[in-house]
Amino acid sequence: MISINSFEDYKKQYALSVQNPEQFWEDKANQFVWKKKWDKVLEWNFEEPDVKWFLGGKLNITENCLDRHLKERAHQTALIWEPNNPNEAVRKFTYKELHSEVCWFANVLKNNGAKKGDRICIYMPMVPELAIAVLACARIGAIHSVVFGGFSFNSLSDRIHDADCNLVITADGGFRGSKDIPLKSVVDEALKTCPTVKKVIVLERTKCNVTMLADRDVWWHDEIKKVSDKCEVEIMDAEDMLFILYTSGSTGKPKGVVHTCGGYMVYTAYTFENVFQYDATSLPLGGTKSGIFWCTADIGWITGHSYLVYGPLLAGATTLMFEGIPTYPDAGRFWKIIDKHSVNIFYTAPTAIRSLEAMGLDFVKPYKLNSLRVLGSVGEPINVEAWEWYYKNIGKENCPIVDTWWQTETGGIMISPIAGITVTKPGFATLPLPGVQPVLLDEHGNELLGNNVEGRLCMKFPWPGIIRTTYKNHARCKEAYFSTFKNYYFTGDGCRRDADGYYRITGRVDDVIKVSGHLLGTAEIENAINEHPDIVESAVVGFAHEIKGWGIYAYVIPDRERKDSDELKKEITATVNKFMGAIAKPDKIQIVSGLPKTRSGKIMRRILRKIAEGDINNLGDTSTLLDPAVVEEIVKGKV
Ligand code: WT7
């Protein structure tokens, strides 16, 4: 239920959440169905780190997403699916229907040997069965690890390995724009190196040719026929794992971020309802605080987990899922869908806004967009120009924009306006939600007090959605988030707090870049480039890009026999595509004979970043370099 109805409420609750966090969160948790209530609300230290919420509580998140709503909203639409091809039929599921689908598939999982605690990899296109598969895992207590369908076999097999998955759920293929993506063959390739996987369940979507391995591969539609739609929920401890989701870090290997059942549930529901001001109790649907919610993110990312599936369903909302891309069949597709389904709340990414803005207003004009009530933005800083374009042309100056700052590791929104309540400022994520205690630190770890300060964004107190560990590697979790500054959670972002106490995220301060809203590790991209047999070494940095936010600039050293040529660059691009996926494709490749290194062999990325940005008059001190001449060569060859 919405608890913040005015700015006064916001201030009061913020104060309460700091004075007495246990009481604050206990109130929120009490709104759910628990098989057994918790014995203790919170235990924590950021040293280990060791954070536990609702200790001893027992629940199942799908009982709260589905069963709990059946009394009041069995016939309300839970999920609307809009296909890639606008001429294909829309699919809708009421809460009752979605409940049945999830139970059916949960039974399929059990029939195929899945049980509580197993890790199940989901590699699927954006079809309702993806959401159903996620929820079915949660229902039987299996830990889902969704891998974005744009990742290649190599990234997929790394993730399956890391989590020791024993089952994979996939589809023959997926439709995205004018492309058919062959998912099953990517799975086949990945599984050559994944002996732990015993079963693959395959959904038929594109009807492309696939090979089915006897004893391992089964069809979704065959398996469904063997089961009923009765499936009791598995009772989970509040701190049992709900899912693993991989995110890029500054080393080459992605981190398996772990979220747990109780805290994640409470946090996603609370943030969804309050930030977007969504109140399903104000039925009939269409009331001023309910309606159709559309989050454009893929379920392969945390935004899809928290605000396409779990948050909205926990709130009893109607959530819309779109299979395709914003520019197919043309750049008006988003706006067409908003009118077609009378979408009330629309949540998307700055990169999408910028690319649609660049296509011109002719794609917007044919649509009324008068159902919209709230607009959201997520994934990277939204520049003022894109913010204003969105506000004016999509929201018609009538819809508040919630610029929501958060991360895979935070589980849900942390710093954001409350729609219609917080006075917004373009480019600012504004204020922390009640329950969130951000601080800005200088490089020595001193808290910067007061306003008009800029530093590293950290959190000094836990919230229920916080990352618990990185899968099978707690040391990495500690190292990445809890070691830079002792007793703080470090976000990796730089941030400014202005004269009004409003927060503005300035961007990453580590070796990851946000490319079209996707977080990519530069080391991960370098590893993919280095898979090319003729490449000796590479260094990847980001450069400001008008549409994508950041673009990928790769400096590459080939072995002596290979000369700088378009052919070589094409091969490099193809290699990245193959080993990582198209999202990591370099925008610019510069062939070089050496890289600027310190005497200890460390690449001076600061210099490479400046060259990529064209800021060559200001390269700083290069005298400590092993071979300063190499810088000159690189500057001359800049692409
Ligand atoms: C990083 C987290 C948030 C879920 C999707 C991305 C950047 C995210 C904003 C925003 C400025 C933002 C940060 C953050 N970021 N939202 N509203 N304003 N920057 O999750 O892939 O884990 O990325 O995205 O740099 O650390 P993620």
mmCIF file of C-alpha atoms and ligand atoms in Angstrom, residues 302-303 378-381 403-408 493 505 508 514 519, ligand 1:
data_model
loop_
_atom_site.group_PDB
_atom_site.id
_atom_site.type_symbol
_atom_site.label_atom_id
_atom_site.label_comp_id
_atom_site.label_asym_id
_atom_site.label_seq_id
_atom_site.Cartn_x
_atom_site.Cartn_y
_atom_site.Cartn_z
ATOM 1 C CA ILE A 302 17.421 -6.265 -12.605
ATOM 2 C CA THR A 303 14.928 -3.619 -13.738
ATOM 3 C CA VAL A 378 16.406 4.365 -15.118
ATOM 4 C CA GLY A 379 19.831 2.978 -15.861
ATOM 5 C CA GLU A 380 22.097 5.976 -16.314
ATOM 6 C CA PRO A 381 22.088 9.721 -15.760
ATOM 7 C CA ASP A 403 14.488 9.636 -12.366
ATOM 8 C CA THR A 404 15.188 6.512 -10.330
ATOM 9 C CA TRP A 405 18.736 5.765 -9.224
ATOM 10 C CA TRP A 406 19.539 2.231 -8.102
ATOM 11 C CA GLN A 407 21.656 -0.817 -9.018
ATOM 12 C CA THR A 408 21.494 -4.575 -9.514
ATOM 13 C CA ASP A 493 29.141 6.041 -8.509
ATOM 14 C CA ILE A 505 24.626 11.058 -10.103
ATOM 15 C CA ARG A 508 30.869 5.582 -12.540
ATOM 16 C CA LYS A 514 27.297 2.178 -19.077
ATOM 17 C CA LEU A 519 26.781 -2.097 -17.422
HETATM 18 C C1 WT7 B 1 24.371 1.735 -12.357
HETATM 19 C C2 WT7 B 1 23.729 0.418 -11.981
HETATM 20 C C3 WT7 B 1 19.141 0.608 -11.849
HETATM 21 C C4 WT7 B 1 18.773 -0.646 -12.472
HETATM 22 C C5 WT7 B 1 19.309 -0.778 -13.849
HETATM 23 C C6 WT7 B 1 20.805 -0.652 -13.932
HETATM 24 C C7 WT7 B 1 23.668 3.824 -13.159
HETATM 25 C C8 WT7 B 1 21.202 3.649 -12.733
HETATM 26 C C9 WT7 B 1 20.613 5.732 -12.708
HETATM 27 C C10 WT7 B 1 20.010 7.018 -12.651
HETATM 28 C C11 WT7 B 1 22.128 7.945 -12.943
HETATM 29 C C12 WT7 B 1 21.998 5.660 -12.894
HETATM 30 C C13 WT7 B 1 24.604 4.022 -11.995
HETATM 31 C C14 WT7 B 1 24.482 2.706 -11.232
HETATM 32 N N1 WT7 B 1 22.340 4.352 -12.917
HETATM 33 N N2 WT7 B 1 20.158 4.471 -12.607
HETATM 34 N N3 WT7 B 1 18.690 7.184 -12.497
HETATM 35 N N4 WT7 B 1 20.809 8.096 -12.775
HETATM 36 N N5 WT7 B 1 22.754 6.768 -13.014
HETATM 37 O O1 WT7 B 1 21.405 -1.453 -12.973
HETATM 38 O O2 WT7 B 1 23.170 -2.367 -14.467
HETATM 39 O O3 WT7 B 1 23.337 -2.580 -11.948
HETATM 40 O O4 WT7 B 1 23.661 -0.385 -13.109
HETATM 41 O O5 WT7 B 1 23.571 2.400 -13.324
HETATM 42 O O6 WT7 B 1 25.895 4.185 -12.479
HETATM 43 O O7 WT7 B 1 25.585 2.425 -10.412
HETATM 44 P P1 WT7 B 1 22.919 -1.785 -13.121
#
